[in-house]
PDB file of C-alpha atoms in Angstrom:
ATOM      1  CA  MET A   1     -17.592  36.801  26.599  1.00 75.00           C
ATOM      2  CA  GLN A   2     -14.640  38.911  24.926  1.00 75.00           C
ATOM      3  CA  GLN A   3     -16.287  38.393  21.626  1.00 81.00           C
ATOM      4  CA  PHE A   4     -19.670  39.481  22.977  1.00 88.00           C
ATOM      5  CA  LEU A   5     -17.986  42.537  24.735  1.00 85.00           C
ATOM      6  CA  SER A   6     -16.196  43.657  21.200  1.00 88.00           C
ATOM      7  CA  ILE A   7     -19.635  43.321  19.377  1.00 91.00           C
ATOM      8  CA  LEU A   8     -20.992  45.665  22.130  1.00 89.00           C
ATOM      9  CA  THR A   9     -18.285  48.149  21.203  1.00 88.00           C
ATOM     10  CA  PHE A  10     -19.481  48.102  17.575  1.00 88.00           C
ATOM     11  CA  TYR A  11     -23.108  48.549  18.789  1.00 90.00           C
ATOM     12  CA  ARG A  12     -22.112  51.490  20.825  1.00 88.00           C
ATOM     13  CA  SER A  13     -21.767  53.797  17.745  1.00 85.00           C
ATOM     14  CA  PHE A  14     -25.542  52.957  16.898  1.00 89.00           C
ATOM     15  CA  VAL A  15     -27.107  53.279  20.295  1.00 91.00           C
ATOM     16  CA  LEU A  16     -28.152  56.860  19.639  1.00 92.00           C
ATOM     17  CA  TRP A  17     -29.748  56.142  16.279  1.00 92.00           C
ATOM     18  CA  SER A  18     -31.442  53.199  17.598  1.00 92.00           C
ATOM     19  CA  PHE A  19     -33.007  55.228  20.527  1.00 91.00           C
ATOM     20  CA  VAL A  20     -34.156  57.676  17.848  1.00 93.00           C
ATOM     21  CA  VAL A  21     -35.826  55.024  15.774  1.00 93.00           C
ATOM     22  CA  ASN A  22     -37.444  53.577  18.939  1.00 91.00           C
ATOM     23  CA  ILE A  23     -38.910  57.072  19.659  1.00 91.00           C
ATOM     24  CA  ILE A  24     -40.317  57.128  16.136  1.00 92.00           C
ATOM     25  CA  LEU A  25     -41.725  53.788  16.508  1.00 90.00           C
ATOM     26  CA  THR A  26     -43.381  54.635  19.662  1.00 89.00           C
ATOM     27  CA  ILE A  27     -45.114  57.611  18.071  1.00 90.00           C
ATOM     28  CA  VAL A  28     -45.878  55.890  14.486  1.00 90.00           C
ATOM     29  CA  ASN A  29     -46.638  52.238  15.527  1.00 85.00           C
ATOM     30  CA  PRO A  30     -45.647  50.849  18.910  1.00 85.00           C
ATOM     31  CA  GLN A  31     -46.161  47.282  17.865  1.00 89.00           C
ATOM     32  CA  ILE A  32     -43.410  44.758  18.530  1.00 90.00           C
ATOM     33  CA  PHE A  33     -43.861  42.948  15.265  1.00 93.00           C
ATOM     34  CA  SER A  34     -43.439  46.116  13.211  1.00 92.00           C
ATOM     35  CA  ALA A  35     -40.491  47.100  15.484  1.00 92.00           C
ATOM     36  CA  VAL A  36     -38.930  43.745  14.628  1.00 94.00           C
ATOM     37  CA  ILE A  37     -39.381  44.352  11.009  1.00 95.00           C
ATOM     38  CA  THR A  38     -38.162  47.846  11.088  1.00 94.00           C
ATOM     39  CA  LYS A  39     -35.045  46.955  12.962  1.00 94.00           C
ATOM     40  CA  LEU A  40     -34.137  43.960  10.833  1.00 96.00           C
ATOM     41  CA  LEU A  41     -34.406  46.135   7.731  1.00 96.00           C
ATOM     42  CA  LEU A  42     -32.247  48.825   9.338  1.00 94.00           C
ATOM     43  CA  THR A  43     -29.650  46.299  10.278  1.00 94.00           C
ATOM     44  CA  VAL A  44     -29.528  45.144   6.704  1.00 95.00           C
ATOM     45  CA  PHE A  45     -29.076  48.608   5.618  1.00 93.00           C
ATOM     46  CA  VAL A  46     -26.234  49.278   8.081  1.00 92.00           C
ATOM     47  CA  TRP A  47     -24.683  45.956   6.844  1.00 93.00           C
ATOM     48  CA  TYR A  48     -24.845  47.270   3.411  1.00 93.00           C
ATOM     49  CA  LEU A  49     -23.494  50.807   4.136  1.00 91.00           C
ATOM     50  CA  VAL A  50     -20.449  49.083   6.051  1.00 89.00           C
ATOM     51  CA  HIS A  51     -19.800  46.506   3.406  1.00 87.00           C
ATOM     52  CA  GLU A  52     -20.002  49.070   0.521  1.00 86.00           C
ATOM     53  CA  THR A  53     -18.016  51.874   1.878  1.00 84.00           C
ATOM     54  CA  GLY A  54     -14.686  52.661   3.597  1.00 78.00           C
ATOM     55  CA  ALA A  55     -16.358  51.472   6.887  1.00 84.00           C
ATOM     56  CA  LYS A  56     -15.518  47.868   5.651  1.00 87.00           C
ATOM     57  CA  ARG A  57     -12.130  48.362   7.153  1.00 90.00           C
ATOM     58  CA  LYS A  58     -13.698  48.578  10.573  1.00 90.00           C
ATOM     59  CA  LEU A  59     -14.522  44.763  10.202  1.00 94.00           C
ATOM     60  CA  THR A  60     -10.840  43.968  10.388  1.00 96.00           C
ATOM     61  CA  PHE A  61     -10.692  44.380  14.165  1.00 96.00           C
ATOM     62  CA  TYR A  62     -13.622  41.979  14.496  1.00 95.00           C
ATOM     63  CA  LYS A  63     -12.246  39.526  12.221  1.00 96.00           C
ATOM     64  CA  ASN A  64      -8.944  39.533  14.117  1.00 96.00           C
ATOM     65  CA  LEU A  65     -11.018  38.463  17.057  1.00 95.00           C
ATOM     66  CA  GLY A  66     -12.583  35.609  15.077  1.00 93.00           C
ATOM     67  CA  ILE A  67     -15.903  37.319  14.586  1.00 94.00           C
ATOM     68  CA  SER A  68     -17.410  37.280  10.976  1.00 94.00           C
ATOM     69  CA  PRO A  69     -19.612  40.082   9.715  1.00 94.00           C
ATOM     70  CA  LEU A  70     -22.680  37.662   9.741  1.00 95.00           C
ATOM     71  CA  LYS A  71     -22.037  36.860  13.502  1.00 95.00           C
ATOM     72  CA  LEU A  72     -21.402  40.574  14.211  1.00 95.00           C
ATOM     73  CA  PHE A  73     -24.513  41.837  12.570  1.00 95.00           C
ATOM     74  CA  SER A  74     -26.725  39.209  13.934  1.00 96.00           C
ATOM     75  CA  VAL A  75     -25.650  39.816  17.606  1.00 95.00           C
ATOM     76  CA  LEU A  76     -26.104  43.423  16.781  1.00 94.00           C
ATOM     77  CA  PHE A  77     -29.646  42.733  15.518  1.00 95.00           C
ATOM     78  CA  PHE A  78     -30.401  40.622  18.575  1.00 95.00           C
ATOM     79  CA  VAL A  79     -29.092  42.927  21.136  1.00 95.00           C
ATOM     80  CA  ASP A  80     -30.935  45.808  19.537  1.00 95.00           C
ATOM     81  CA  ILE A  81     -34.211  44.110  19.282  1.00 95.00           C
ATOM     82  CA  LEU A  82     -34.082  43.108  22.794  1.00 95.00           C
ATOM     83  CA  ILE A  83     -33.480  46.617  24.051  1.00 94.00           C
ATOM     84  CA  THR A  84     -36.403  47.776  21.724  1.00 94.00           C
ATOM     85  CA  ILE A  85     -38.867  45.232  23.019  1.00 94.00           C
ATOM     86  CA  ILE A  86     -38.157  46.127  26.621  1.00 94.00           C
ATOM     87  CA  PHE A  87     -38.383  49.850  25.728  1.00 92.00           C
ATOM     88  CA  LEU A  88     -41.797  49.147  23.920  1.00 92.00           C
ATOM     89  CA  ILE A  89     -43.202  47.189  27.075  1.00 91.00           C
ATOM     90  CA  LEU A  90     -42.104  49.909  29.466  1.00 91.00           C
ATOM     91  CA  ILE A  91     -43.453  52.740  27.318  1.00 88.00           C
ATOM     92  CA  LYS A  92     -46.845  50.903  26.835  1.00 84.00           C
ATOM     93  CA  GLU A  93     -46.904  50.333  30.609  1.00 84.00           C
ATOM     94  CA  TYR A  94     -46.375  53.820  31.649  1.00 80.00           C
ATOM     95  CA  ILE A  95     -48.120  55.944  28.850  1.00 72.00           C
TER      96      ILE A  95
ATOM     97  CA  MET B   1       2.743  24.193  11.035  1.00 94.00           C
ATOM     98  CA  ILE B   2       3.143  25.040   7.394  1.00 96.00           C
ATOM     99  CA  LEU B   3       0.884  27.382   5.431  1.00 97.00           C
ATOM    100  CA  GLU B   4       0.949  27.323   1.752  1.00 97.00           C
ATOM    101  CA  LEU B   5      -0.917  29.634  -0.789  1.00 96.00           C
ATOM    102  CA  ASP B   6      -0.990  28.264  -4.269  1.00 93.00           C
ATOM    103  CA  ASN B   7      -2.905  29.013  -7.603  1.00 91.00           C
ATOM    104  CA  VAL B   8      -4.072  32.513  -6.952  1.00 93.00           C
ATOM    105  CA  GLU B   9      -5.796  34.522  -9.551  1.00 93.00           C
ATOM    106  CA  LEU B  10      -7.048  38.019  -8.632  1.00 94.00           C
ATOM    107  CA  ASN B  11      -8.360  40.503 -11.030  1.00 91.00           C
ATOM    108  CA  PHE B  12      -9.838  43.912 -10.369  1.00 87.00           C
ATOM    109  CA  TYR B  13     -11.926  45.327 -13.200  1.00 85.00           C
ATOM    110  CA  ASN B  14     -10.200  43.080 -15.890  1.00 83.00           C
ATOM    111  CA  ARG B  15      -6.867  44.024 -14.670  1.00 87.00           C
ATOM    112  CA  SER B  16      -4.726  41.021 -13.618  1.00 90.00           C
ATOM    113  CA  ILE B  17      -3.180  41.656 -10.148  1.00 92.00           C
ATOM    114  CA  LEU B  18      -2.069  38.165  -9.240  1.00 93.00           C
ATOM    115  CA  ASN B  19      -1.756  35.194 -11.406  1.00 92.00           C
ATOM    116  CA  GLY B  20       0.926  32.930 -10.492  1.00 83.00           C
ATOM    117  CA  ILE B  21       1.626  32.703  -6.786  1.00 93.00           C
ATOM    118  CA  TYR B  22       3.191  30.156  -4.727  1.00 95.00           C
ATOM    119  CA  LEU B  23       4.102  30.915  -1.045  1.00 96.00           C
ATOM    120  CA  LYS B  24       5.041  28.915   2.034  1.00 97.00           C
ATOM    121  CA  ALA B  25       5.344  29.948   5.536  1.00 97.00           C
ATOM    122  CA  GLU B  26       5.989  27.836   8.565  1.00 96.00           C
ATOM    123  CA  THR B  27       6.328  28.148  12.269  1.00 97.00           C
ATOM    124  CA  GLY B  28       9.712  29.190  13.329  1.00 96.00           C
ATOM    125  CA  LYS B  29      10.454  31.289  10.225  1.00 97.00           C
ATOM    126  CA  ILE B  30       9.685  34.802   9.049  1.00 98.00           C
ATOM    127  CA  THR B  31       8.600  34.986   5.466  1.00 98.00           C
ATOM    128  CA  GLY B  32       9.215  38.226   3.644  1.00 97.00           C
ATOM    129  CA  ILE B  33       7.416  39.551   0.829  1.00 97.00           C
ATOM    130  CA  LEU B  34       8.940  42.378  -1.343  1.00 96.00           C
ATOM    131  CA  GLY B  35       7.721  44.059  -4.433  1.00 95.00           C
ATOM    132  CA  SER B  36       7.178  47.395  -5.843  1.00 93.00           C
ATOM    133  CA  ASN B  37       3.960  49.648  -5.260  1.00 93.00           C
ATOM    134  CA  GLY B  38       0.742  48.127  -6.611  1.00 91.00           C
ATOM    135  CA  CYS B  39       2.265  44.714  -7.300  1.00 93.00           C
ATOM    136  CA  GLY B  40      -0.211  42.920  -4.978  1.00 93.00           C
ATOM    137  CA  LYS B  41       1.557  42.431  -1.677  1.00 96.00           C
ATOM    138  CA  THR B  42      -1.305  43.829   0.341  1.00 96.00           C
ATOM    139  CA  SER B  43      -3.889  41.809  -1.659  1.00 96.00           C
ATOM    140  CA  LEU B  44      -1.868  38.689  -1.123  1.00 96.00           C
ATOM    141  CA  LEU B  45      -2.072  39.067   2.778  1.00 97.00           C
ATOM    142  CA  GLU B  46      -5.827  39.927   2.556  1.00 96.00           C
ATOM    143  CA  ILE B  47      -6.475  36.795   0.540  1.00 97.00           C
ATOM    144  CA  ILE B  48      -4.730  34.792   3.255  1.00 97.00           C
ATOM    145  CA  PHE B  49      -6.731  36.347   5.951  1.00 97.00           C
ATOM    146  CA  GLY B  50      -9.897  36.023   4.134  1.00 95.00           C
ATOM    147  CA  ASN B  51     -10.824  39.767   3.521  1.00 93.00           C
ATOM    148  CA  ILE B  52     -10.625  39.302  -0.217  1.00 92.00           C
ATOM    149  CA  THR B  53     -12.117  36.310  -2.336  1.00 91.00           C
ATOM    150  CA  PRO B  54      -9.996  35.915  -5.532  1.00 93.00           C
ATOM    151  CA  LYS B  55     -11.243  33.993  -8.587  1.00 92.00           C
ATOM    152  CA  HIS B  56      -8.932  31.214  -7.718  1.00 93.00           C
ATOM    153  CA  LYS B  57      -6.898  30.216  -4.599  1.00 94.00           C
ATOM    154  CA  LEU B  58      -5.644  27.171  -2.641  1.00 95.00           C
ATOM    155  CA  ILE B  59      -4.776  27.682   0.768  1.00 96.00           C
ATOM    156  CA  ARG B  60      -3.156  24.508   2.617  1.00 96.00           C
ATOM    157  CA  ILE B  61      -2.255  24.081   6.367  1.00 96.00           C
ATOM    158  CA  ASP B  62      -0.212  21.066   6.910  1.00 96.00           C
ATOM    159  CA  ASN B  63      -1.171  19.756   3.521  1.00 95.00           C
ATOM    160  CA  ARG B  64      -4.969  20.102   4.388  1.00 96.00           C
ATOM    161  CA  PRO B  65      -6.856  22.582   2.011  1.00 96.00           C
ATOM    162  CA  VAL B  66      -8.759  25.282   3.976  1.00 95.00           C
ATOM    163  CA  PHE B  67     -11.955  26.476   2.429  1.00 93.00           C
ATOM    164  CA  LYS B  68     -13.387  28.922   4.900  1.00 93.00           C
ATOM    165  CA  PRO B  69     -11.881  32.292   5.503  1.00 94.00           C
ATOM    166  CA  LEU B  70      -8.925  31.794   7.745  1.00 95.00           C
ATOM    167  CA  TYR B  71      -9.854  34.307  10.219  1.00 95.00           C
ATOM    168  CA  LEU B  72     -12.786  32.331  11.286  1.00 94.00           C
ATOM    169  CA  SER B  73     -10.431  29.782  12.837  1.00 92.00           C
ATOM    170  CA  LYS B  74      -8.992  32.395  15.005  1.00 90.00           C
ATOM    171  CA  SER B  75      -5.557  31.004  14.337  1.00 93.00           C
ATOM    172  CA  VAL B  76      -4.432  34.042  12.278  1.00 97.00           C
ATOM    173  CA  LYS B  77      -3.919  37.622  13.137  1.00 98.00           C
ATOM    174  CA  TYR B  78      -3.589  40.404  10.404  1.00 98.00           C
ATOM    175  CA  LEU B  79      -2.053  43.837  10.696  1.00 98.00           C
ATOM    176  CA  PRO B  80      -3.346  45.942   7.882  1.00 97.00           C
ATOM    177  CA  GLN B  81      -1.712  49.103   6.650  1.00 96.00           C
ATOM    178  CA  TYR B  82      -4.618  51.423   7.960  1.00 95.00           C
ATOM    179  CA  PHE B  83      -5.515  51.947  11.552  1.00 94.00           C
ATOM    180  CA  PHE B  84      -7.980  49.195  12.541  1.00 95.00           C
ATOM    181  CA  LEU B  85      -8.632  49.511  16.309  1.00 95.00           C
ATOM    182  CA  PRO B  86     -11.861  50.962  17.448  1.00 93.00           C
ATOM    183  CA  SER B  87     -12.124  54.105  19.871  1.00 91.00           C
ATOM    184  CA  LEU B  88     -11.813  52.382  23.296  1.00 92.00           C
ATOM    185  CA  LYS B  89      -9.356  52.859  26.306  1.00 93.00           C
ATOM    186  CA  LEU B  90      -5.927  51.087  25.797  1.00 95.00           C
ATOM    187  CA  ARG B  91      -6.504  48.669  28.816  1.00 92.00           C
ATOM    188  CA  ALA B  92     -10.079  47.538  27.241  1.00 92.00           C
ATOM    189  CA  ILE B  93      -8.302  46.842  23.871  1.00 94.00           C
ATOM    190  CA  PHE B  94      -5.561  44.734  25.621  1.00 95.00           C
ATOM    191  CA  LYS B  95      -8.391  42.805  27.331  1.00 93.00           C
ATOM    192  CA  LEU B  96     -10.143  42.153  24.142  1.00 93.00           C
ATOM    193  CA  PHE B  97      -6.958  40.766  22.629  1.00 95.00           C
ATOM    194  CA  LYS B  98      -6.045  38.837  25.815  1.00 94.00           C
ATOM    195  CA  VAL B  99      -2.610  40.565  25.908  1.00 96.00           C
ATOM    196  CA  ASP B 100      -0.971  41.696  29.183  1.00 96.00           C
ATOM    197  CA  TRP B 101      -0.821  45.494  29.343  1.00 96.00           C
ATOM    198  CA  ASN B 102       1.734  45.478  32.227  1.00 95.00           C
ATOM    199  CA  ASN B 103       4.248  43.307  30.073  1.00 96.00           C
ATOM    200  CA  PHE B 104       3.713  46.003  27.298  1.00 97.00           C
ATOM    201  CA  ILE B 105       4.675  48.962  29.592  1.00 95.00           C
ATOM    202  CA  LEU B 106       7.635  46.905  30.771  1.00 95.00           C
ATOM    203  CA  ILE B 107       9.044  47.257  27.401  1.00 96.00           C
ATOM    204  CA  PHE B 108       7.503  50.502  26.264  1.00 95.00           C
ATOM    205  CA  ASN B 109       7.511  52.447  29.573  1.00 93.00           C
ATOM    206  CA  THR B 110       6.689  55.845  28.043  1.00 93.00           C
ATOM    207  CA  PHE B 111       3.034  54.458  27.604  1.00 94.00           C
ATOM    208  CA  LYS B 112       2.452  53.820  31.449  1.00 92.00           C
ATOM    209  CA  ALA B 113       0.755  57.155  31.713  1.00 91.00           C
ATOM    210  CA  TYR B 114      -1.554  56.269  28.911  1.00 93.00           C
ATOM    211  CA  THR B 115      -3.243  53.244  30.837  1.00 88.00           C
ATOM    212  CA  ASN B 116      -6.836  55.060  30.930  1.00 89.00           C
ATOM    213  CA  LEU B 117      -6.376  56.895  27.742  1.00 94.00           C
ATOM    214  CA  ASN B 118      -8.556  56.460  24.724  1.00 95.00           C
ATOM    215  CA  ILE B 119      -6.311  55.092  21.729  1.00 95.00           C
ATOM    216  CA  ASN B 120      -7.683  57.968  19.566  1.00 94.00           C
ATOM    217  CA  LYS B 121      -5.656  60.490  21.799  1.00 95.00           C
ATOM    218  CA  LEU B 122      -2.357  59.010  20.712  1.00 95.00           C
ATOM    219  CA  SER B 123      -0.315  59.983  17.914  1.00 95.00           C
ATOM    220  CA  GLY B 124      -0.213  57.939  14.515  1.00 95.00           C
ATOM    221  CA  GLY B 125       2.985  56.286  15.479  1.00 95.00           C
ATOM    222  CA  GLU B 126       1.910  55.393  18.928  1.00 96.00           C
ATOM    223  CA  ARG B 127      -1.174  54.041  17.715  1.00 96.00           C
ATOM    224  CA  ARG B 128       0.758  51.776  15.022  1.00 97.00           C
ATOM    225  CA  LEU B 129       3.015  50.595  17.885  1.00 97.00           C
ATOM    226  CA  ILE B 130      -0.021  49.440  19.777  1.00 97.00           C
ATOM    227  CA  GLU B 131      -1.474  47.548  16.719  1.00 97.00           C
ATOM    228  CA  VAL B 132       1.648  45.957  15.931  1.00 98.00           C
ATOM    229  CA  TYR B 133       2.323  44.867  19.410  1.00 98.00           C
ATOM    230  CA  LEU B 134      -1.205  43.540  19.808  1.00 98.00           C
ATOM    231  CA  ILE B 135      -1.205  41.458  16.632  1.00 98.00           C
ATOM    232  CA  LEU B 136       2.302  40.096  17.321  1.00 98.00           C
ATOM    233  CA  LYS B 137       1.393  39.105  21.001  1.00 97.00           C
ATOM    234  CA  SER B 138      -1.968  37.781  20.930  1.00 96.00           C
ATOM    235  CA  LYS B 139      -2.603  34.069  20.653  1.00 95.00           C
ATOM    236  CA  SER B 140      -2.333  32.814  17.000  1.00 96.00           C
ATOM    237  CA  ASP B 141      -0.565  30.373  14.680  1.00 97.00           C
ATOM    238  CA  ILE B 142      -0.152  32.740  11.645  1.00 98.00           C
ATOM    239  CA  VAL B 143       0.758  36.453  11.756  1.00 98.00           C
ATOM    240  CA  LEU B 144       0.429  38.637   8.735  1.00 98.00           C
ATOM    241  CA  LEU B 145       2.053  42.025   9.087  1.00 98.00           C
ATOM    242  CA  ASP B 146       1.448  44.743   6.216  1.00 97.00           C
ATOM    243  CA  GLU B 147       4.083  47.516   6.523  1.00 96.00           C
ATOM    244  CA  PRO B 148       4.687  47.090  10.474  1.00 97.00           C
ATOM    245  CA  PHE B 149       7.439  49.637  10.423  1.00 95.00           C
ATOM    246  CA  SER B 150       5.633  52.533   8.894  1.00 91.00           C
ATOM    247  CA  HIS B 151       5.287  55.447  11.236  1.00 90.00           C
ATOM    248  CA  LEU B 152       7.489  53.876  13.978  1.00 95.00           C
ATOM    249  CA  ALA B 153      10.604  55.523  15.597  1.00 94.00           C
ATOM    250  CA  PRO B 154      13.818  53.786  14.846  1.00 95.00           C
ATOM    251  CA  LEU B 155      14.153  52.703  18.604  1.00 95.00           C
ATOM    252  CA  TYR B 156      10.692  51.255  18.429  1.00 96.00           C
ATOM    253  CA  ILE B 157      11.563  49.438  15.206  1.00 96.00           C
ATOM    254  CA  GLU B 158      14.371  47.679  17.018  1.00 96.00           C
ATOM    255  CA  LYS B 159      12.145  46.663  19.814  1.00 97.00           C
ATOM    256  CA  ILE B 160       9.622  45.401  17.493  1.00 97.00           C
ATOM    257  CA  LYS B 161      12.188  43.317  15.646  1.00 97.00           C
ATOM    258  CA  THR B 162      13.164  41.679  18.890  1.00 97.00           C
ATOM    259  CA  ILE B 163       9.650  40.715  19.659  1.00 97.00           C
ATOM    260  CA  LEU B 164       9.406  39.413  16.104  1.00 97.00           C
ATOM    261  CA  ALA B 165      12.374  37.268  16.847  1.00 96.00           C
ATOM    262  CA  GLU B 166      10.850  35.785  19.832  1.00 96.00           C
ATOM    263  CA  GLU B 167       7.377  35.302  18.536  1.00 97.00           C
ATOM    264  CA  LYS B 168       8.479  33.288  15.643  1.00 96.00           C
ATOM    265  CA  ALA B 169       9.347  30.503  17.566  1.00 96.00           C
ATOM    266  CA  THR B 170       5.650  29.652  17.945  1.00 96.00           C
ATOM    267  CA  LYS B 171       4.183  31.376  14.884  1.00 97.00           C
ATOM    268  CA  ALA B 172       4.412  31.484  11.069  1.00 97.00           C
ATOM    269  CA  ILE B 173       5.061  35.035  10.243  1.00 98.00           C
ATOM    270  CA  ILE B 174       4.489  36.684   6.785  1.00 98.00           C
ATOM    271  CA  ILE B 175       5.674  40.269   6.651  1.00 98.00           C
ATOM    272  CA  THR B 176       5.891  42.953   3.841  1.00 96.00           C
ATOM    273  CA  ASP B 177       7.458  46.471   4.207  1.00 94.00           C
ATOM    274  CA  HIS B 178       9.048  48.962   1.944  1.00 92.00           C
ATOM    275  CA  LEU B 179      11.844  49.255   4.410  1.00 92.00           C
ATOM    276  CA  TYR B 180      13.454  46.302   2.738  1.00 92.00           C
ATOM    277  CA  PRO B 181      16.753  46.162   4.731  1.00 93.00           C
ATOM    278  CA  HIS B 182      14.492  45.173   7.889  1.00 95.00           C
ATOM    279  CA  ILE B 183      12.868  42.538   5.924  1.00 96.00           C
ATOM    280  CA  ILE B 184      15.971  41.082   4.429  1.00 95.00           C
ATOM    281  CA  GLU B 185      17.679  41.096   7.854  1.00 94.00           C
ATOM    282  CA  MET B 186      14.766  39.422   9.661  1.00 95.00           C
ATOM    283  CA  SER B 187      13.350  36.930   7.026  1.00 97.00           C
ATOM    284  CA  GLU B 188      14.477  33.306   6.531  1.00 96.00           C
ATOM    285  CA  ASP B 189      12.724  33.266   3.303  1.00 97.00           C
ATOM    286  CA  ILE B 190      11.992  35.921   0.844  1.00 97.00           C
ATOM    287  CA  TYR B 191       9.526  36.217  -2.003  1.00 97.00           C
ATOM    288  CA  LEU B 192       9.418  38.861  -4.641  1.00 96.00           C
ATOM    289  CA  LEU B 193       6.216  39.780  -6.346  1.00 96.00           C
ATOM    290  CA  LYS B 194       6.603  40.926  -9.874  1.00 93.00           C
ATOM    291  CA  ASN B 195       4.101  41.080 -12.803  1.00 92.00           C
ATOM    292  CA  GLY B 196       1.545  39.228 -10.592  1.00 92.00           C
ATOM    293  CA  CYS B 197       3.823  36.169  -9.895  1.00 94.00           C
ATOM    294  CA  SER B 198       5.882  35.103  -7.010  1.00 94.00           C
ATOM    295  CA  LYS B 199       9.610  34.365  -7.139  1.00 95.00           C
ATOM    296  CA  LYS B 200      11.554  32.925  -4.185  1.00 96.00           C
ATOM    297  CA  ILE B 201      14.611  34.750  -3.750  1.00 94.00           C
ATOM    298  CA  GLU B 202      17.663  32.469  -3.325  1.00 93.00           C
ATOM    299  CA  SER B 203      20.313  35.077  -3.405  1.00 91.00           C
ATOM    300  CA  LEU B 204      19.866  38.701  -2.509  1.00 90.00           C
ATOM    301  CA  ILE B 205      21.477  39.640  -5.952  1.00 90.00           C
ATOM    302  CA  GLU B 206      18.291  38.704  -7.790  1.00 90.00           C
ATOM    303  CA  LEU B 207      16.637  41.559  -6.165  1.00 92.00           C
ATOM    304  CA  GLU B 208      18.808  43.624  -8.408  1.00 90.00           C
ATOM    305  CA  ASP B 209      18.362  41.315 -11.413  1.00 88.00           C
ATOM    306  CA  TYR B 210      14.547  41.488 -11.061  1.00 86.00           C
ATOM    307  CA  GLN B 211      14.912  45.266 -10.720  1.00 88.00           C
ATOM    308  CA  TYR B 212      13.279  45.528  -7.347  1.00 90.00           C
ATOM    309  CA  LEU B 213      16.600  47.337  -6.337  1.00 88.00           C
ATOM    310  CA  SER B 214      18.871  49.420  -8.397  1.00 87.00           C
ATOM    311  CA  ARG B 215      22.323  48.064  -9.460  1.00 84.00           C
ATOM    312  CA  GLY B 216      24.893  47.949  -6.646  1.00 79.00           C
ATOM    313  CA  SER B 217      22.422  48.258  -3.758  1.00 77.00           C
ATOM    314  CA  MET B 218      23.122  44.774  -2.417  1.00 70.00           C
ATOM    315  CA  ARG B 219      26.998  44.940  -2.902  1.00 65.00           C
TER     316      ARG B 219
END
């Protein structure tokens, strides 16, 4: 549970960007499959950015809690995709 | 528990950083690492933690080789030189590390007013103190400290040294800092890094012989 909460603190800094992507997806192509693929590619891109820049240092906090980068970004992806799917279903329901 | 690091070879862009390392740390002891700037002290700690993958290395715990990054075992805590805690309230950070906030403010009572404060609102020295305390006090078998005394006020350094002396009973502690008198005073074993190799220091006068300190410093 502590690990999951700490991963959520990492996700916090991406929430706004994720929401912006959700809005764009809703306008361009509100299909769940394309949303999954888009979010997967974006997660890989964020992983690359963190790994190749000074932001890599941020991972030390998570490693101290026993969380590997793979686990961090996997949970990040699944949390984000869950929120995205709920968002798209609700949007389809009401619009 | 005995941690051994052996056969390390680390190169950066064809430049050899570490090439003949042997280091042993054990529960109940503080192991100090000394060396001039750029000699590879930080790299050594990062290799043990699992942040850096060198060309060769052998890590053994109680004579058993460890192949996965050590941080995955959750048995090691690493204090890097840089600030590593995310922007969160102090109480939340203590909860994530499973460290008692009330015990902390008993020792450092000036922090009592900061309970609901975000760590980013603290000064550099105060943040450093929180980081050192969390790394020392959270559950682990091995503690790696990279310059724990930098940015700290003398009074805080004394308190941290007291905590170090308590924590070493159950942990193997490896420490490096340019404030060498503290390292010499606290460490049971001292290694000097020079020319990529480690040398166990048996007599403090060797620190002068190896030109880590100027002549007459240890007299």
